[in-house]
Coordinates of N, CA and C in Angstrom, one line a residue:
M12 N 16.6 26.7 58.5 CA 16.9 25.2 58.7 C 15.7 24.4 58.0
K13 N 14.5 24.9 58.3 CA 13.3 24.2 57.7 C 13.4 24.3 56.2
K14 N 13.9 25.5 55.7 CA 13.9 25.7 54.2 C 14.8 24.7 53.6
Y15 N 16.0 24.4 54.2 CA 16.9 23.4 53.7 C 16.4 22.0 53.8
S16 N 15.6 21.7 54.9 CA 15.0 20.4 55.0 C 14.0 20.1 53.9
A17 N 13.2 21.2 53.6 CA 12.2 21.0 52.6 C 12.8 20.8 51.2
L18 N 13.9 21.5 51.0 CA 14.6 21.4 49.7 C 15.2 20.0 49.6
T19 N 15.8 19.5 50.7 CA 16.4 18.2 50.7 C 15.3 17.1 50.4
L20 N 14.1 17.3 51.0 CA 13.1 16.4 50.9 C 12.6 16.3 49.4
I21 N 12.5 17.5 48.8 CA 12.1 17.6 47.4 C 13.1 16.9 46.5
M22 N 14.4 17.1 46.7 CA 15.4 16.5 45.9 C 15.4 14.9 46.1
A23 N 15.1 14.5 47.3 CA 15.1 13.1 47.6 C 13.9 12.4 46.9
L24 N 12.7 13.1 46.9 CA 11.6 12.6 46.2 C 11.8 12.6 44.7
A25 N 12.4 13.6 44.2 CA 12.7 13.6 42.7 C 13.6 12.5 42.4
L26 N 14.6 12.2 43.2 CA 15.6 11.1 43.0 C 14.8 9.8 43.0
C27 N 13.9 9.6 44.0 CA 13.2 8.4 44.1 C 12.3 8.2 42.9
A28 N 11.7 9.3 42.4 CA 10.8 9.2 41.2 C 11.6 8.8 40.0
S29 N 12.8 9.4 39.9 CA 13.6 9.1 38.7 C 14.0 7.6 38.7
Q30 N 14.4 7.2 39.9 CA 14.8 5.8 40.1 C 13.7 4.8 39.8
F31 N 12.4 5.2 40.2 CA 11.3 4.4 39.9 C 11.0 4.3 38.4
V32 N 11.1 5.5 37.8 CA 10.8 5.5 36.3 C 11.9 4.6 35.6
Q33 N 13.1 4.8 36.0 CA 14.2 4.0 35.4 C 14.0 2.5 35.6
A34 N 13.6 2.1 36.9 CA 13.3 0.7 37.2 C 12.2 0.2 36.4
Q35 N 11.1 1.0 36.2 CA 10.0 0.6 35.4 C 10.4 0.4 34.0
A36 N 11.2 1.3 33.5 CA 11.7 1.2 32.1 C 12.5 0.0 31.9
N37 N 13.3 -0.3 32.8 CA 14.1 -1.6 32.7 C 13.2 -2.8 32.7
K38 N 12.2 -2.7 33.6 CA 11.3 -3.9 33.7 C 10.5 -4.1 32.4
D39 N 10.1 -2.9 31.8 CA 9.3 -3.0 30.5 C 10.2 -3.5 29.4
T40 N 11.5 -3.1 29.4 CA 12.4 -3.5 28.4 C 12.7 -5.0 28.5
K41 N 12.8 -5.5 29.7 CA 13.0 -7.0 29.9 C 11.7 -7.8 29.5
E42 N 10.6 -7.2 29.8 CA 9.3 -7.9 29.4 C 9.2 -7.9 27.9
A43 N 9.5 -6.8 27.3 CA 9.4 -6.7 25.8 C 10.4 -7.7 25.2
A44 N 11.6 -7.8 25.7 CA 12.5 -8.8 25.2 C 12.0 -10.2 25.3
K45 N 11.3 -10.5 26.4 CA 10.7 -11.8 26.6 C 9.7 -12.1 25.5
Y46 N 8.8 -11.1 25.3 CA 7.7 -11.3 24.3 C 8.3 -11.4 22.9
S47 N 9.4 -10.6 22.7 CA 10.0 -10.6 21.4 C 10.6 -11.9 21.1
K48 N 11.2 -12.5 22.1 CA 11.8 -13.9 21.9 C 10.7 -14.9 21.5
E49 N 9.6 -14.8 22.2 CA 8.4 -15.6 21.9 C 8.0 -15.4 20.4
G50 N 8.0 -14.2 20.0 CA 7.6 -13.8 18.7 C 8.5 -14.4 17.6
F51 N 9.8 -14.4 17.9 CA 10.8 -15.0 16.9 C 10.6 -16.5 16.9
E52 N 10.4 -17.1 18.0 CA 10.2 -18.5 18.0 C 8.9 -18.9 17.3
A53 N 7.9 -18.1 17.4 CA 6.6 -18.4 16.7 C 6.8 -18.2 15.2
T54 N 7.7 -17.2 14.8 CA 8.0 -16.9 13.4 C 8.7 -18.1 12.8
E55 N 9.6 -18.7 13.5 CA 10.3 -19.8 13.0 C 9.4 -21.0 12.7
N56 N 8.3 -21.1 13.5 CA 7.3 -22.2 13.4 C 6.2 -21.8 12.5
K57 N 6.3 -20.5 11.9 CA 5.2 -20.0 11.1 C 3.9 -19.9 11.7
D58 N 3.9 -19.8 13.0 CA 2.7 -19.6 13.8 C 2.4 -18.1 13.9
W59 N 1.8 -17.5 12.8 CA 1.7 -16.1 12.7 C 0.8 -15.5 13.7
D60 N -0.3 -16.2 14.2 CA -1.1 -15.6 15.2 C -0.4 -15.4 16.5
K61 N 0.4 -16.4 16.9 CA 1.2 -16.2 18.1 C 2.3 -15.2 17.9
A62 N 2.9 -15.1 16.8 CA 3.9 -14.2 16.5 C 3.4 -12.7 16.6
V63 N 2.3 -12.5 16.0 CA 1.7 -11.2 16.0 C 1.3 -10.7 17.4
E64 N 0.7 -11.6 18.1 CA 0.3 -11.2 19.5 C 1.5 -11.0 20.4
A65 N 2.6 -11.8 20.2 CA 3.8 -11.6 21.0 C 4.5 -10.3 20.7
F66 N 4.6 -10.0 19.4 CA 5.3 -8.8 19.0 C 4.4 -7.6 19.3
R67 N 3.1 -7.7 19.3 CA 2.2 -6.6 19.7 C 2.4 -6.2 21.2
K68 N 2.5 -7.3 22.0 CA 2.8 -7.0 23.4 C 4.2 -6.4 23.6
A69 N 5.1 -6.9 22.9 CA 6.5 -6.3 23.0 C 6.5 -4.9 22.5
A70 N 5.8 -4.5 21.4 CA 5.8 -3.2 20.9 C 5.1 -2.2 21.9
Q71 N 4.1 -2.7 22.6 CA 3.4 -1.9 23.6 C 4.3 -1.5 24.7
L72 N 5.3 -2.3 25.0 CA 6.2 -2.1 26.1 C 7.4 -1.3 25.7
D73 N 7.8 -1.6 24.4 CA 9.0 -1.0 23.9 C 8.8 -0.7 22.4
H74 N 8.7 0.6 22.0 CA 8.4 1.0 20.6 C 9.5 0.5 19.7
K75 N 10.6 0.2 20.2 CA 11.7 -0.3 19.3 C 11.3 -1.7 18.7
Q76 N 10.4 -2.3 19.3 CA 9.9 -3.6 18.8 C 8.9 -3.5 17.7
A77 N 8.5 -2.3 17.3 CA 7.4 -2.1 16.3 C 7.8 -2.7 15.0
P78 N 9.0 -2.6 14.5 CA 9.3 -3.2 13.2 C 9.1 -4.7 13.1
N79 N 9.3 -5.4 14.3 CA 9.0 -6.9 14.3 C 7.5 -7.1 14.2
L80 N 6.7 -6.3 14.8 CA 5.3 -6.4 14.7 C 4.8 -6.2 13.2
V81 N 5.4 -5.2 12.6 CA 5.1 -4.9 11.2 C 5.4 -6.1 10.3
A82 N 6.5 -6.7 10.5 CA 6.9 -7.8 9.7 C 5.9 -9.0 9.9
A83 N 5.6 -9.3 11.2 CA 4.7 -10.4 11.5 C 3.3 -10.1 10.9
L84 N 2.8 -8.9 11.0 CA 1.5 -8.6 10.4 C 1.5 -8.8 8.9
Q85 N 2.6 -8.4 8.3 CA 2.7 -8.7 6.8 C 2.7 -10.1 6.5
H86 N 3.5 -10.9 7.2 CA 3.5 -12.4 7.0 C 2.1 -13.0 7.2
R87 N 1.4 -12.6 8.2 CA 0.1 -13.1 8.5 C -0.9 -12.6 7.4
G88 N -0.7 -11.4 7.0 CA -1.6 -10.8 5.9 C -1.4 -11.6 4.6
M89 N -0.2 -11.9 4.3 CA 0.1 -12.7 3.1 C -0.5 -14.1 3.2
E90 N -0.4 -14.7 4.4 CA -1.0 -16.0 4.6 C -2.5 -16.0 4.5
Y91 N -3.1 -14.9 5.0 CA -4.6 -14.7 4.8 C -4.9 -14.6 3.4
T92 N -4.1 -13.9 2.6 CA -4.3 -13.7 1.2 C -4.3 -15.0 0.5
T93 N -3.3 -15.9 0.8 CA -3.2 -17.2 0.2 C -4.5 -18.0 0.5
Q94 N -5.0 -17.9 1.7 CA -6.2 -18.6 2.1 C -7.5 -17.9 1.7
K95 N -7.4 -16.8 0.9 CA -8.5 -16.1 0.4 C -9.4 -15.5 1.6
Q96 N -8.7 -15.2 2.7 CA -9.4 -14.6 3.8 C -9.1 -13.1 3.7
F97 N -9.7 -12.5 2.7 CA -9.3 -11.1 2.3 C -9.6 -10.0 3.3
P98 N -10.7 -10.0 4.0 CA -10.9 -9.0 5.0 C -9.9 -9.0 6.1
E99 N -9.5 -10.2 6.5 CA -8.4 -10.4 7.6 C -7.1 -9.9 7.0
A100 N -6.8 -10.2 5.8 CA -5.5 -9.7 5.2 C -5.5 -8.2 5.1
I101 N -6.6 -7.6 4.7 CA -6.6 -6.1 4.6 C -6.4 -5.5 6.0
A102 N -7.1 -6.1 7.0 CA -6.9 -5.6 8.4 C -5.5 -5.6 8.9
D103 N -4.8 -6.7 8.6 CA -3.4 -6.8 9.0 C -2.5 -5.8 8.2
F104 N -2.7 -5.7 6.9 CA -1.9 -4.7 6.2 C -2.2 -3.3 6.7
S105 N -3.5 -3.0 7.0 CA -3.8 -1.7 7.5 C -3.2 -1.4 8.8
E106 N -3.1 -2.3 9.7 CA -2.5 -2.1 11.0 C -1.0 -1.9 10.8
A107 N -0.4 -2.7 9.9 CA 1.0 -2.5 9.6 C 1.3 -1.1 9.1
L108 N 0.4 -0.6 8.2 CA 0.6 0.8 7.7 C 0.5 1.9 8.7
K109 N -0.3 1.6 9.7 CA -0.4 2.6 10.8 C 0.9 2.7 11.6
L110 N 1.7 1.6 11.6 CA 3.0 1.6 12.3 C 4.1 2.0 11.3
K111 N 3.9 1.8 10.0 CA 5.0 2.1 9.1 C 4.3 2.6 7.8
S112 N 3.9 3.9 7.8 CA 3.2 4.4 6.7 C 4.0 4.8 5.5
D113 N 5.3 4.6 5.5 CA 6.2 5.0 4.4 C 6.7 3.7 3.7
D114 N 6.0 2.6 3.8 CA 6.5 1.4 3.2 C 5.6 1.1 2.0
A115 N 6.2 1.3 0.8 CA 5.4 1.1 -0.5 C 5.0 -0.4 -0.7
N116 N 5.8 -1.3 -0.1 CA 5.4 -2.7 -0.3 C 4.1 -3.1 0.4
I117 N 3.9 -2.5 1.5 CA 2.6 -2.8 2.2 C 1.4 -2.2 1.5
Y118 N 1.6 -1.0 0.9 CA 0.5 -0.5 0.1 C 0.2 -1.4 -1.1
E119 N 1.3 -1.9 -1.7 CA 1.2 -2.8 -2.8 C 0.4 -4.1 -2.4
R120 N 0.8 -4.6 -1.3 CA 0.1 -5.9 -0.9 C -1.4 -5.7 -0.5
R121 N -1.7 -4.5 0.1 CA -3.1 -4.3 0.4 C -3.8 -4.0 -0.9
A122 N -3.2 -3.3 -1.9 CA -3.9 -3.0 -3.1 C -4.2 -4.3 -3.9
Y123 N -3.3 -5.3 -3.8 CA -3.5 -6.6 -4.5 C -4.7 -7.3 -3.9
V124 N -4.9 -7.2 -2.6 CA -6.1 -7.9 -2.0 C -7.3 -7.1 -2.4
E125 N -7.2 -5.8 -2.4 CA -8.4 -4.9 -2.8 C -8.8 -5.2 -4.3
M126 N -7.8 -5.5 -5.1 CA -8.2 -5.9 -6.5 C -8.9 -7.2 -6.5
K127 N -8.5 -8.1 -5.6 CA -9.1 -9.4 -5.6 C -10.6 -9.3 -5.2
T128 N -10.9 -8.3 -4.4 CA -12.3 -8.1 -3.9 C -13.0 -7.1 -4.8
N129 N -12.4 -6.7 -5.9 CA -13.0 -5.8 -6.9 C -13.2 -4.4 -6.3
D130 N -12.4 -4.1 -5.3 CA -12.5 -2.7 -4.7 C -11.5 -1.8 -5.4
Y131 N -11.7 -1.5 -6.7 CA -10.7 -0.9 -7.5 C -10.4 0.5 -7.1
D132 N -11.3 1.2 -6.5 CA -11.0 2.6 -6.1 C -10.0 2.6 -5.0
K133 N -10.2 1.7 -4.0 CA -9.2 1.7 -2.9 C -7.8 1.2 -3.4
A134 N -7.9 0.2 -4.4 CA -6.6 -0.3 -4.9 C -5.9 0.8 -5.7
L135 N -6.6 1.7 -6.4 CA -6.0 2.8 -7.1 C -5.4 3.7 -6.1
A136 N -6.0 4.0 -5.0 CA -5.5 4.9 -4.0 C -4.2 4.3 -3.4
D137 N -4.2 3.0 -3.1 CA -3.0 2.4 -2.5 C -1.8 2.4 -3.5
Y138 N -2.1 2.1 -4.8 CA -1.0 2.1 -5.8 C -0.5 3.6 -6.0
S139 N -1.4 4.5 -5.9 CA -1.0 5.9 -6.0 C 0.0 6.3 -4.8
E140 N -0.3 5.8 -3.6 CA 0.5 6.0 -2.4 C 1.9 5.4 -2.7
A141 N 1.9 4.2 -3.2 CA 3.1 3.4 -3.5 C 4.0 4.2 -4.5
I142 N 3.3 4.8 -5.5 CA 4.0 5.5 -6.5 C 4.7 6.8 -5.9
K143 N 4.0 7.4 -5.0 CA 4.5 8.6 -4.3 C 5.8 8.2 -3.6
L144 N 5.8 7.0 -3.0 CA 7.0 6.6 -2.2 C 8.1 6.1 -3.1
K145 N 7.7 5.4 -4.2 CA 8.7 4.9 -5.2 C 8.3 5.3 -6.6
P146 N 8.5 6.5 -7.0 CA 8.1 7.0 -8.3 C 8.8 6.4 -9.5
N147 N 9.8 5.6 -9.3 CA 10.5 5.0 -10.4 C 10.3 3.5 -10.5
E148 N 9.3 3.0 -9.7 CA 8.9 1.6 -9.8 C 7.9 1.3 -10.9
V149 N 8.4 0.6 -11.9 CA 7.6 0.4 -13.1 C 6.3 -0.4 -12.8
K150 N 6.4 -1.4 -12.0 CA 5.3 -2.3 -11.8 C 4.1 -1.6 -11.2
Y151 N 4.3 -0.6 -10.4 CA 3.2 0.2 -9.8 C 2.4 0.9 -10.9
Y152 N 3.1 1.4 -11.9 CA 2.4 2.1 -13.0 C 1.6 1.0 -13.8
L153 N 2.2 -0.1 -14.0 CA 1.6 -1.2 -14.7 C 0.3 -1.7 -14.0
Y154 N 0.4 -1.9 -12.7 CA -0.8 -2.3 -12.0 C -1.9 -1.2 -12.0
R155 N -1.5 0.0 -11.9 CA -2.5 1.1 -11.9 C -3.1 1.3 -13.2
S156 N -2.3 1.1 -14.3 CA -2.8 1.2 -15.6 C -3.8 0.1 -15.9
Y157 N -3.5 -1.1 -15.4 CA -4.4 -2.2 -15.5 C -5.8 -1.9 -14.9
I158 N -5.8 -1.3 -13.7 CA -7.0 -1.0 -13.0 C -7.8 0.1 -13.8
Y159 N -7.1 1.1 -14.3 CA -7.7 2.1 -15.1 C -8.4 1.5 -16.4
E160 N -7.7 0.6 -17.0 CA -8.2 -0.1 -18.2 C -9.5 -0.9 -17.8
T161 N -9.4 -1.6 -16.7 CA -10.6 -2.3 -16.2 C -11.8 -1.4 -16.0
K162 N -11.5 -0.2 -15.5 CA -12.6 0.8 -15.2 C -12.9 1.6 -16.5
K163 N -12.3 1.2 -17.6 CA -12.6 1.8 -18.9 C -12.2 3.3 -18.9
D164 N -11.2 3.6 -18.1 CA -10.6 5.0 -18.1 C -9.3 4.9 -19.0
I165 N -9.6 4.9 -20.3 CA -8.5 4.6 -21.3 C -7.4 5.7 -21.2
K166 N -7.8 7.0 -21.0 CA -6.9 8.1 -21.0 C -5.9 7.9 -19.9
S167 N -6.4 7.6 -18.7 CA -5.5 7.4 -17.5 C -4.7 6.2 -17.6
S168 N -5.2 5.1 -18.2 CA -4.5 3.9 -18.4 C -3.3 4.1 -19.3
M169 N -3.6 4.9 -20.4 CA -2.5 5.2 -21.4 C -1.4 6.1 -20.7
A170 N -1.8 7.0 -19.9 CA -0.9 7.9 -19.2 C 0.1 7.1 -18.4
D171 N -0.4 6.1 -17.6 CA 0.4 5.3 -16.8 C 1.3 4.3 -17.6
T172 N 0.7 3.9 -18.7 CA 1.5 3.0 -19.6 C 2.7 3.7 -20.2
E173 N 2.4 5.0 -20.6 CA 3.5 5.8 -21.1 C 4.6 6.1 -20.0
K174 N 4.2 6.3 -18.8 CA 5.2 6.5 -17.7 C 6.0 5.2 -17.5
A175 N 5.3 4.0 -17.6 CA 6.1 2.8 -17.4 C 7.1 2.6 -18.6
L176 N 6.7 3.0 -19.8 CA 7.6 2.8 -20.9 C 8.7 3.9 -20.9
K177 N 8.5 5.0 -20.3 CA 9.5 6.0 -20.1 C 10.6 5.4 -19.2
L178 N 10.2 4.7 -18.2 CA 11.2 4.1 -17.3 C 11.8 2.8 -17.8
D179 N 11.0 2.1 -18.6 CA 11.5 0.8 -19.2 C 10.9 0.7 -20.6
P180 N 11.6 1.3 -21.6 CA 11.1 1.3 -23.0 C 10.8 0.0 -23.6
K181 N 11.4 -1.1 -23.1 CA 11.2 -2.4 -23.7 C 10.3 -3.3 -22.9
N182 N 9.6 -2.8 -22.0 CA 8.7 -3.6 -21.2 C 7.6 -4.1 -22.0
Q183 N 7.5 -5.5 -22.1 CA 6.6 -6.1 -23.0 C 5.1 -5.9 -22.6
E184 N 4.9 -5.9 -21.3 CA 3.5 -5.8 -20.8 C 3.0 -4.4 -21.2
A185 N 3.9 -3.4 -21.0 CA 3.5 -2.0 -21.3 C 3.3 -1.8 -22.8
L186 N 4.2 -2.4 -23.6 CA 4.0 -2.3 -25.1 C 2.7 -2.9 -25.5
S187 N 2.4 -4.1 -25.0 CA 1.2 -4.8 -25.3 C 0.0 -4.0 -25.0
R188 N 0.0 -3.4 -23.7 CA -1.1 -2.6 -23.3 C -1.3 -1.4 -24.2
K189 N -0.2 -0.8 -24.5 CA -0.3 0.5 -25.3 C -0.9 0.2 -26.7
S190 N -0.6 -1.0 -27.3 CA -1.2 -1.3 -28.6 C -2.7 -1.6 -28.4
R191 N -3.0 -2.2 -27.3 CA -4.4 -2.5 -27.1 C -5.2 -1.2 -26.8
L192 N -4.6 -0.3 -26.0 CA -5.3 0.9 -25.7 C -5.4 1.8 -27.0
E193 N -4.4 1.8 -27.8 CA -4.5 2.6 -29.1 C -5.6 2.1 -29.9
A194 N -5.8 0.7 -30.0 CA -6.9 0.1 -30.8 C -8.2 0.6 -30.2
L195 N -8.3 0.6 -28.9 CA -9.6 1.0 -28.2 C -9.9 2.5 -28.5
Q196 N -8.8 3.3 -28.4 CA -9.0 4.7 -28.7 C -9.5 5.0 -30.2
S197 N -8.9 4.2 -31.1 CA -9.3 4.3 -32.5 C -10.8 3.9 -32.7
A198 N -11.1 2.8 -32.0 CA -12.5 2.3 -32.1 C -13.5 3.2 -31.5
N199 N -13.1 4.0 -30.5 CA -14.0 4.9 -29.8 C -14.0 6.3 -30.4
A200 N -13.0 6.5 -31.3 CA -12.9 7.9 -31.9 C -14.2 8.2 -32.7
P201 N -14.6 9.5 -32.5 CA -15.8 9.8 -33.3 C -15.6 9.8 -34.8
L202 N -16.6 9.3 -35.6 CA -16.4 9.3 -37.0 C -16.3 10.7 -37.6
S203 N -15.5 10.8 -38.7 CA -15.4 12.1 -39.3 C -16.7 12.3 -40.0
P204 N -17.2 13.6 -40.0 CA -18.4 13.9 -40.7 C -18.3 13.7 -42.2
P205 N -19.4 13.2 -42.8 CA -19.3 13.0 -44.3 C -19.1 14.3 -45.0
P206 N -18.5 14.3 -46.2 CA -18.3 15.5 -46.9 C -19.6 16.1 -47.3
A207 N -19.7 17.4 -47.3 CA -20.9 18.1 -47.6 C -21.3 17.8 -49.1
A208 N -22.6 17.5 -49.3 CA -23.0 17.2 -50.7 C -23.0 18.5 -51.5
S209 N -22.4 18.4 -52.7 CA -22.4 19.5 -53.6 C -23.8 19.8 -54.2
P210 N -24.2 21.0 -54.3 CA -25.5 21.3 -54.8 C -25.7 20.8 -56.3
K211 N -26.9 20.2 -56.5 CA -27.1 19.7 -57.9 C -27.2 20.9 -58.9
T212 N -26.7 20.7 -60.0 CA -26.8 21.7 -61.1 C -28.1 21.7 -61.7
S213 N -28.7 22.8 -61.8 CA -30.1 22.9 -62.4 C -30.0 22.5 -63.9
P214 N -30.9 21.7 -64.3 CA -30.9 21.3 -65.7 C -31.0 22.5 -66.6
Q215 N -30.2 22.5 -67.7 CA -30.2 23.6 -68.6 C -31.5 23.6 -69.4
A216 N -32.1 24.8 -69.4 CA -33.3 24.9 -70.1 C -33.1 24.7 -71.6
K217 N -34.0 23.9 -72.2 CA -33.9 23.7 -73.6 C -34.4 24.9 -74.4
G218 N -33.7 25.2 -75.3 CA -34.1 26.3 -76.2 C -35.2 25.9 -77.1
R219 N -36.1 26.8 -77.5 CA -37.1 26.5 -78.4 C -36.6 26.2 -79.8
P220 N -37.2 25.3 -80.5 CA -36.7 25.0 -81.8 C -37.0 26.2 -82.8

């Protein structure tokens, strides 16, 4: 009898725990929905600080809200970029990438800001990530080739220019860069060695009269 009573008690406790978890989940979902609504209202008013904070709270309660936070972070990051608040912009894009690491557009936006701050190595890394995600996107090769040219890495710049032209043979920017790079390659090419001087012929000895 005691055995059955203990089993019944365990089942009752398990049921209570399940109901508690479910109730907590429902509470969190409702709270997340409330914060999400605040976030959308802030978005309509372009109050990006409020939108980011509201969506962040929503995402902490319900992971399904994460895409809204990613969007708000990007909007605020772009606003920071316009205002030339570059460290803040990079911070927002970096947080967005932690939530959505497979978005080539976020890598592109962060790379743009990194170029503005002359952090070309990080910009190269971000454009390379964008290219991995979208290998047929011409503009990523053009941006990366521009950075390589700025760093005077003519070989790598030409390689990316050729990739861009393979995808878009009539791309004017790529054609113009190719001509410029070819001129630089010619200017930097080592000079051909001068022809070897032919030995002077010894003067013919004059015979005696």
